[in-house]
Coordinates of C-alpha atoms in Angstrom, one line a residue:
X26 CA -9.0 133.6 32.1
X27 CA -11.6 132.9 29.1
X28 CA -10.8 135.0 25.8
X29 CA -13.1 137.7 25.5
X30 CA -14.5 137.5 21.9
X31 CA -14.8 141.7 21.0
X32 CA -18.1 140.9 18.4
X33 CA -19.5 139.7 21.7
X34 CA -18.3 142.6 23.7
X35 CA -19.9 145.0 21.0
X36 CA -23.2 143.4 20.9
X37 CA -23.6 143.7 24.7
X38 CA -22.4 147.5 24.7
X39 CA -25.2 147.9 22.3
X40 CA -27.7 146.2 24.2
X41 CA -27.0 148.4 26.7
X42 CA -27.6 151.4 24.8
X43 CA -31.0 150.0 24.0
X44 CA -31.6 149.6 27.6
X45 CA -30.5 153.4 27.7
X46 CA -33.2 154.2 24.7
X47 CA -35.7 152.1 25.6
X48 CA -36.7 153.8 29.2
X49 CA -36.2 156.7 27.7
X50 CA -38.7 156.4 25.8
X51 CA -40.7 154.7 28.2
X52 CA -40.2 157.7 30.3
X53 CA -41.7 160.1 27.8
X54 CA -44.9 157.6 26.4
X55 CA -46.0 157.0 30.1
X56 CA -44.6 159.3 32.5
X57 CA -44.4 163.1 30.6
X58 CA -47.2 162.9 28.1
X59 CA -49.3 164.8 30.5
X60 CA -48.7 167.2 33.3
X61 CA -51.9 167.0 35.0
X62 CA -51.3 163.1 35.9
X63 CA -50.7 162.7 39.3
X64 CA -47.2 162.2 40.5
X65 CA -48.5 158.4 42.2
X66 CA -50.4 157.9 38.5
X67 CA -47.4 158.6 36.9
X68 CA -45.3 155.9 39.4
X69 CA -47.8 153.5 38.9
X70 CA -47.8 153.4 34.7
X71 CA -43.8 153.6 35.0
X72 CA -44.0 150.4 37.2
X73 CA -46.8 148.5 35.0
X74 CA -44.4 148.4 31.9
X75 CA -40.9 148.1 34.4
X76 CA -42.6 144.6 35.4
X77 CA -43.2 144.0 32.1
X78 CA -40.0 144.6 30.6
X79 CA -38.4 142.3 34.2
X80 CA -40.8 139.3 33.1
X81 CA -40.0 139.6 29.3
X82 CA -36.1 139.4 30.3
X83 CA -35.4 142.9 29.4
X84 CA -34.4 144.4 32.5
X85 CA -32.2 143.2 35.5
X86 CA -31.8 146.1 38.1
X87 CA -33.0 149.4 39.2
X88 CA -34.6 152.2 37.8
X89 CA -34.5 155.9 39.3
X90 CA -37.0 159.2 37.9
X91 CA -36.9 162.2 39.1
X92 CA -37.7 165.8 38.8
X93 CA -34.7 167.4 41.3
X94 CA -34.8 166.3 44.2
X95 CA -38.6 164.7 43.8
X96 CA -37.8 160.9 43.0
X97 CA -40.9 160.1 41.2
X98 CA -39.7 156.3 40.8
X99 CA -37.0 153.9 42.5
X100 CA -37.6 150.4 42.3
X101 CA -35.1 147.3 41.7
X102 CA -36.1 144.1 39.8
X103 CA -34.0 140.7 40.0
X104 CA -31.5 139.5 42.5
X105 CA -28.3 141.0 43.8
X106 CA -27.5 137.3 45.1
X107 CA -29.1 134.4 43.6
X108 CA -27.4 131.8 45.5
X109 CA -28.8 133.5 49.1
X110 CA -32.0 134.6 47.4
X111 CA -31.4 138.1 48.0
X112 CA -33.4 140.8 46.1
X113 CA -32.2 143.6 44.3
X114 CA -33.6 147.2 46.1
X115 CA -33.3 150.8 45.9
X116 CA -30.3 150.9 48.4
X117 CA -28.2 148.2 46.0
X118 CA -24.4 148.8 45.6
X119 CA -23.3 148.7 42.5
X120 CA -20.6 149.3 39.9
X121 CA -20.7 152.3 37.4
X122 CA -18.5 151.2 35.5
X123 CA -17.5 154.2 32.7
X124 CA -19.8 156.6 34.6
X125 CA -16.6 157.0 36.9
X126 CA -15.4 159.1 34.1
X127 CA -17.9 162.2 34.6
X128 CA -16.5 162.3 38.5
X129 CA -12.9 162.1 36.9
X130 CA -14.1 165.3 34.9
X131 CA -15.3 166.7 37.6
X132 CA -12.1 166.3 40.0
X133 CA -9.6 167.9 36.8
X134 CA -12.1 170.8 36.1
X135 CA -11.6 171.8 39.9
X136 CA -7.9 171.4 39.6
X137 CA -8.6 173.6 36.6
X138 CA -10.4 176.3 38.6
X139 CA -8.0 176.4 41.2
X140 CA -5.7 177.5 38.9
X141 CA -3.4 174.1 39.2
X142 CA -3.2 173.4 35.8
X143 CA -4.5 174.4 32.4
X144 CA -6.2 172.3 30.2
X145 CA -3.9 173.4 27.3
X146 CA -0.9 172.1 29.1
X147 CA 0.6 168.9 27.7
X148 CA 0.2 165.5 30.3
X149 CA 3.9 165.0 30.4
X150 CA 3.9 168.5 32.8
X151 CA 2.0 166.4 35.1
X152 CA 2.6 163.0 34.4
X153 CA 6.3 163.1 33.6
X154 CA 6.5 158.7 34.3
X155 CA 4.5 158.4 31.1
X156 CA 6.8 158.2 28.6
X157 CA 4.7 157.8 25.9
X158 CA 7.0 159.6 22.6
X159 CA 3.9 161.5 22.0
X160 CA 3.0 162.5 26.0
X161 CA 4.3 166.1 25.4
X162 CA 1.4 166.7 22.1
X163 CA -1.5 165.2 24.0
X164 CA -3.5 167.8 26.3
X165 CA -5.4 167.5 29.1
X166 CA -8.2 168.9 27.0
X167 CA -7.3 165.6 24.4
X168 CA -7.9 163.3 27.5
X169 CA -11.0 165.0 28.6
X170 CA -12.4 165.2 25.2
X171 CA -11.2 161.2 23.8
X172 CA -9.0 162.8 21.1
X173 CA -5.3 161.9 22.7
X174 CA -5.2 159.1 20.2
X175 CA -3.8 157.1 22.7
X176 CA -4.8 152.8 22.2
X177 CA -7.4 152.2 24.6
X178 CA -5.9 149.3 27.1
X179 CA -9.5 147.8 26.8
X180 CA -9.8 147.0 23.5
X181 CA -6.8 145.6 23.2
X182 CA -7.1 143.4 26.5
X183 CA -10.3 142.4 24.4
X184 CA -8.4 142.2 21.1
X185 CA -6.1 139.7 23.4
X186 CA -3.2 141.7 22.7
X187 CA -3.1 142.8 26.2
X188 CA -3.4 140.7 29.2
X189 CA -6.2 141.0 31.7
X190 CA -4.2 140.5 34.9
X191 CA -2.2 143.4 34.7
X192 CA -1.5 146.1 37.0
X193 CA -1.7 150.0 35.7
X194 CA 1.8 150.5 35.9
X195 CA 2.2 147.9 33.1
X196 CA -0.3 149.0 31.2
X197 CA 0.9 152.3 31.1
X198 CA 4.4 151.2 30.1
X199 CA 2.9 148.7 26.9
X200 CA 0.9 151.6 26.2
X201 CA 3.8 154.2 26.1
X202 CA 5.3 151.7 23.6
X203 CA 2.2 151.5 21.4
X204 CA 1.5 153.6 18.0
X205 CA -1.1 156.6 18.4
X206 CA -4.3 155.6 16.8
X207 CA -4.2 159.3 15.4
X208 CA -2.2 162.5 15.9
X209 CA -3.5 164.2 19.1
X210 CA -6.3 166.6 19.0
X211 CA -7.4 165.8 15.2
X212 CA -10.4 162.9 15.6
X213 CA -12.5 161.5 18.5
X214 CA -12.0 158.0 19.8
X215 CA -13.6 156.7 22.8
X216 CA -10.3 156.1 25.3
X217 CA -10.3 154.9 29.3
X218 CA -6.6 155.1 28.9
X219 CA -6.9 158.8 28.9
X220 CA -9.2 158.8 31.6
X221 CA -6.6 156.9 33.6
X222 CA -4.2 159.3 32.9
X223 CA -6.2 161.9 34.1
X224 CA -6.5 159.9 37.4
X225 CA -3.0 160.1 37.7
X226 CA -2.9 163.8 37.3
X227 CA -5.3 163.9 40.3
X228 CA -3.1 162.0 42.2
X229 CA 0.4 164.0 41.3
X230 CA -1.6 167.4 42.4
X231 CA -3.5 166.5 45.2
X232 CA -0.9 164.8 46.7
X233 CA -4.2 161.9 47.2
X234 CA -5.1 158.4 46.1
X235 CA -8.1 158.7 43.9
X236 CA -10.0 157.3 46.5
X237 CA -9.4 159.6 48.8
X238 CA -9.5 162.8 46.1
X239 CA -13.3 161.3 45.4
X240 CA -14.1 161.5 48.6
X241 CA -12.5 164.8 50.0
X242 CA -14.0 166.7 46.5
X243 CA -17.2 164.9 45.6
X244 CA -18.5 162.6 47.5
X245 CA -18.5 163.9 51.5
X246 CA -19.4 167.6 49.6
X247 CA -22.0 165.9 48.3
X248 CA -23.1 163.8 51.3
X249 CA -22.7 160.8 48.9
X250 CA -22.2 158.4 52.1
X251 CA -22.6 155.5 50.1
X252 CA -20.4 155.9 47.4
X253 CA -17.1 154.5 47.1
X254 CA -14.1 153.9 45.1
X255 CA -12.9 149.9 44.8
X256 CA -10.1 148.0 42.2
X257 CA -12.4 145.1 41.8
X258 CA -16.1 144.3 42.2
X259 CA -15.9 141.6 45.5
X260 CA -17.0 144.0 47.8
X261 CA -19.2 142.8 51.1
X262 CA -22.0 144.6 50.4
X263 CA -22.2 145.0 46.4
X264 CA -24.7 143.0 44.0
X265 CA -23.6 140.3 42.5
X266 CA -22.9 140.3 38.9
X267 CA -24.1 137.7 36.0
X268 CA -23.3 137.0 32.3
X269 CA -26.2 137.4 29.6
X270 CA -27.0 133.6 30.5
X271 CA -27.9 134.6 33.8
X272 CA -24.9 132.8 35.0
X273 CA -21.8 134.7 37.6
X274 CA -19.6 136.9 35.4
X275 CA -16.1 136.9 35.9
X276 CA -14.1 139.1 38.3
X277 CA -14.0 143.0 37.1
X278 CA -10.4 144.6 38.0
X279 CA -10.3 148.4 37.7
X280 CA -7.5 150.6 37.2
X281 CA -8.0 154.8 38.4
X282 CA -10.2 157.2 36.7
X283 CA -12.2 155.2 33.7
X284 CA -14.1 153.2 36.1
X285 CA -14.7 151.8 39.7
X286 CA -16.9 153.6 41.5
X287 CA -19.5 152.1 43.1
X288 CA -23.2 154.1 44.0
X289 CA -26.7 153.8 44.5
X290 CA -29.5 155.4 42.7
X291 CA -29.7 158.2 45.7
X292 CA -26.6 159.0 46.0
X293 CA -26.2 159.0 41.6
X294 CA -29.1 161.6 42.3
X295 CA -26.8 163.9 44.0
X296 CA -23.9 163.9 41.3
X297 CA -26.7 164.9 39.1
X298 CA -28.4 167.0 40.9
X299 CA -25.1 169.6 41.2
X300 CA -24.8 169.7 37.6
X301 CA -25.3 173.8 36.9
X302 CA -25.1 174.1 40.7
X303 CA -22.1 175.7 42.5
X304 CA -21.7 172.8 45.0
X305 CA -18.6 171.1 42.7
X306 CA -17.9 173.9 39.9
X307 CA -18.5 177.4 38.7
X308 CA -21.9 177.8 36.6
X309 CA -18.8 179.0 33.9
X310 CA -16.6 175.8 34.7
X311 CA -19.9 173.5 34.2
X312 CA -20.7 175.5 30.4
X313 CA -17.0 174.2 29.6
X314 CA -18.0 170.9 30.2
X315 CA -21.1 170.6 28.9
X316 CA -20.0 172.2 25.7
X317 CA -19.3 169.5 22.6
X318 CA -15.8 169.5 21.8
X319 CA -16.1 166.2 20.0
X320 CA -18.8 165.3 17.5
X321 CA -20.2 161.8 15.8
X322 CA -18.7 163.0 12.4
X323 CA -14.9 162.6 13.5
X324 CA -14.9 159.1 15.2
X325 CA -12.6 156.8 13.6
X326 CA -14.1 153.6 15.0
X327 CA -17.6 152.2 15.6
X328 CA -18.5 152.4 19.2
X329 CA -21.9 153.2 21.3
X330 CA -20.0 156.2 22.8
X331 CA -20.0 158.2 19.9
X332 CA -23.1 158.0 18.9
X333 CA -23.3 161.7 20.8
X334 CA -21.3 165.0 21.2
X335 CA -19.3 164.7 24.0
X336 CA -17.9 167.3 26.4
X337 CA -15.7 167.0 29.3
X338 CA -16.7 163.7 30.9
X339 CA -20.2 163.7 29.5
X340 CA -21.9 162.9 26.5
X341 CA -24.2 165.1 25.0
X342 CA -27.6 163.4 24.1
X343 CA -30.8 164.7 22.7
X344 CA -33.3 162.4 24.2
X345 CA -37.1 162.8 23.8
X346 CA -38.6 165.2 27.0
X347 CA -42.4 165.7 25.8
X348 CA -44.1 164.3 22.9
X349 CA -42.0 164.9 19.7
X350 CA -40.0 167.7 21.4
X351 CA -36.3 166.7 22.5
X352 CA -33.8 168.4 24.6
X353 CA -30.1 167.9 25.5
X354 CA -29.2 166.0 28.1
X355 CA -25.9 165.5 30.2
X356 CA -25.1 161.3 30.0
X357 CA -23.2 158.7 30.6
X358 CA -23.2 155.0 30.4
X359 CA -20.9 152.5 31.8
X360 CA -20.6 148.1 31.0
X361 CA -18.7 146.0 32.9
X362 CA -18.6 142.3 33.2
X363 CA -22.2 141.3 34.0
X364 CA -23.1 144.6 34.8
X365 CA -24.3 147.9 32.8
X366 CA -25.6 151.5 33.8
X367 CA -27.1 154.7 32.7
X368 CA -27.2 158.2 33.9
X369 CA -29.0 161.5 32.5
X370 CA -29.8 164.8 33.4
X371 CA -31.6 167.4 30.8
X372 CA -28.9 169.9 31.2
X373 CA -31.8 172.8 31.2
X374 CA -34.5 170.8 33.0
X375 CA -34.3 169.3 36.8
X376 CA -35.4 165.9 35.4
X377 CA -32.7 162.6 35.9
X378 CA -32.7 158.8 34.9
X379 CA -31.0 156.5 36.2
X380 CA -30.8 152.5 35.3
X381 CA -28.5 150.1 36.1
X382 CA -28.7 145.9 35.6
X383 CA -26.1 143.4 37.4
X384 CA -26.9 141.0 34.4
X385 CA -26.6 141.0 30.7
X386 CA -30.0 140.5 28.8
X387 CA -30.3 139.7 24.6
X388 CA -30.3 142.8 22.6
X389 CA -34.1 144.3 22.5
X390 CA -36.1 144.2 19.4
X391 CA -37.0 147.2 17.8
X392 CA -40.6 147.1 17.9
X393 CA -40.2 147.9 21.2
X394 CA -38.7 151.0 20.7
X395 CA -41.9 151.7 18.4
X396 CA -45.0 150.9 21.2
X397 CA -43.3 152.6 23.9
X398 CA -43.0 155.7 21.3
X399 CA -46.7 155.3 20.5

């Protein structure tokens, strides 16, 4: 397998946080910056600068708007296959990557509810095979929240001090033998080892594959019939995935809980769409989560992911909503391979975003940033 050079890796996570900040802002120059505009008015001006951004090189996927359950805009740009010549569409499968983590959240606060564990209680109650000499300091609240301190496999399968082909039972033992980055509880660190803990918690107490816990708690309440849960990316009927150079990316492999779902933009509707609803969690379960419990100020490394507050599964963005007003918004983003994606909801608003690309594009100059906020 080809080393993965981390300056690289950075740049691309960036890129994709433009991707993020860019349609927002498109979204608020064209689509909110007047109600009276027609909802088809509005469609039209959102699709006018999508193709332009497509033709400039700046996008590669699919783009979902909404106001509830009013999708205002769901198109796809580029191909899911460019060897068959197949488009891209509003039905495309495809990987979300680190947005997996918000429906990890989302299964532990419901184990939470139900009174099957506390999120005080240390991970070695529920994951006693982790022998990590530290397991019995870090909380479940530490996982939810990136503050175990734990190594994050990634980085150092990036680093190249862990190997790529690797199944999560090794990489949970070379983690239990690794130094905490910090002591639990006292910084915030970005961390999809803890999220594949907390998979593993899941699976103890359910008594359930991951797979199947996703599909028994979220995805058939949810009606999400075209959702599903895979270890790598070579699934029949999911887009194919290309490098910045428009050329196939290597092979993701996922481990539980930080990433491997795969959606569309309809059925990523409905996840948001039961935020502050009672169809997955108690209005009181969903304040928990959406609360900040770690904050910008206390990350000890540089990373896109901590750019923002984050809660329980969810970072905690201010994004623009109307003119110079902002609001906060419940988000996530997720890179893979050859692939990135966004999701929002404005946590006191019913409007969502959704963008996804199944290829990596240069980072976007900053004067775009600047006309679409004109």
């Amino acid at each position: 397998m080809d080393t993965i050079n981390l300056n690289s890796y950075m740049r691309k996570s960036q890129c994709f946080v433009n991707f993020g900040k860019l349609f927002f802002l498109l979204s608020i120059s064209l689509f909110f910056s007047n109600q009276s505009i027609a909802q088809k008015n509005k469609a039209q001006q959102i699709d006018s600068v999508a193709r332009k951004l497509f033709n400039e090189g700046q996008i590669y996927g699919g783009i979902l708007v909404s106001e509830g359950n009013k999708i205002i805009y769901n198109k796809a740009f580029g191909m899911s296959d460019k060897a068959a010549n197949i488009p891209n569409s509003n039905n495309s499968l495809f990987p979300i990557n680190s947005m997996t983590k918000s429906f990890t959240a989302v299964l532990i606060l419901q184990l939470y509810e139900e009174g099957l564990l506390k999120l005080n209680d240390p991970i070695s109650l529920y994951v006693p095979e982790f022998k990590h000499p530290k397991a019995s300091q870090i909380t479940i609240h530490d996982l939810l929240s990136h503050r175990s301190g734990l190594q994050d496999y990634f980085l150092l399968q990036l680093n190249g001090k862990m190997d790529f082909d690797i199944s999560m039972q090794e990489m949970l033992a070379k983690i239990e033998k690794t130094d905490l980055e910090f002591e639990p509880g006292t910084a915030f660190s970005y961390n999809n080892t803890g999220y594949v803990l907390l998979a593993v918690v899941v699976q103890n107490l359910r008594k359930l594959s991951f797979k199947d816990a996703l599909k028994k708690y979220i995805f058939d309440p949810l009606e999400m019939k075209n959702t599903t849960y895979s270890s790598t990316d070579k699934l029949p009927d999911v887009v194919k995935l290309y490098d910045q150079n428009g050329q196939p990316a290597q092979t993701n492999k996922y481990f539980i809980g930080d990433a491997g779902i795969f959606s569309t933009t309809r059925d990523l509707l409905k996840f948001l769409i039961a935020i502050n609803s009672d169809k997955l969690l108690t209005n009181s379960t969903w304040k928990l989560a959406l609360t900040p419990h770690s904050f910008p100020k206390e990350a000890r490394r540089e990373f896109p992911a901590h750019n923002s507050p984050y809660g329980y599964g969810f970072g905690l963005t201010e994004w623009p909503y109307k003119g110079s007003q902002n609001k906060l918004t419940a988000s996530h983003g997720g890179t893979g391979f050859g692939s990135s994606s966004y999701m929002s909801r404005f946590i006191n608003s019913d409007r969502i975003i959704i963008f996804w690309n199944n290829q990596y594009e240069s980072p976007v100059h900053p004067v775009i940033f600047e006309i679409m906020a004109k």
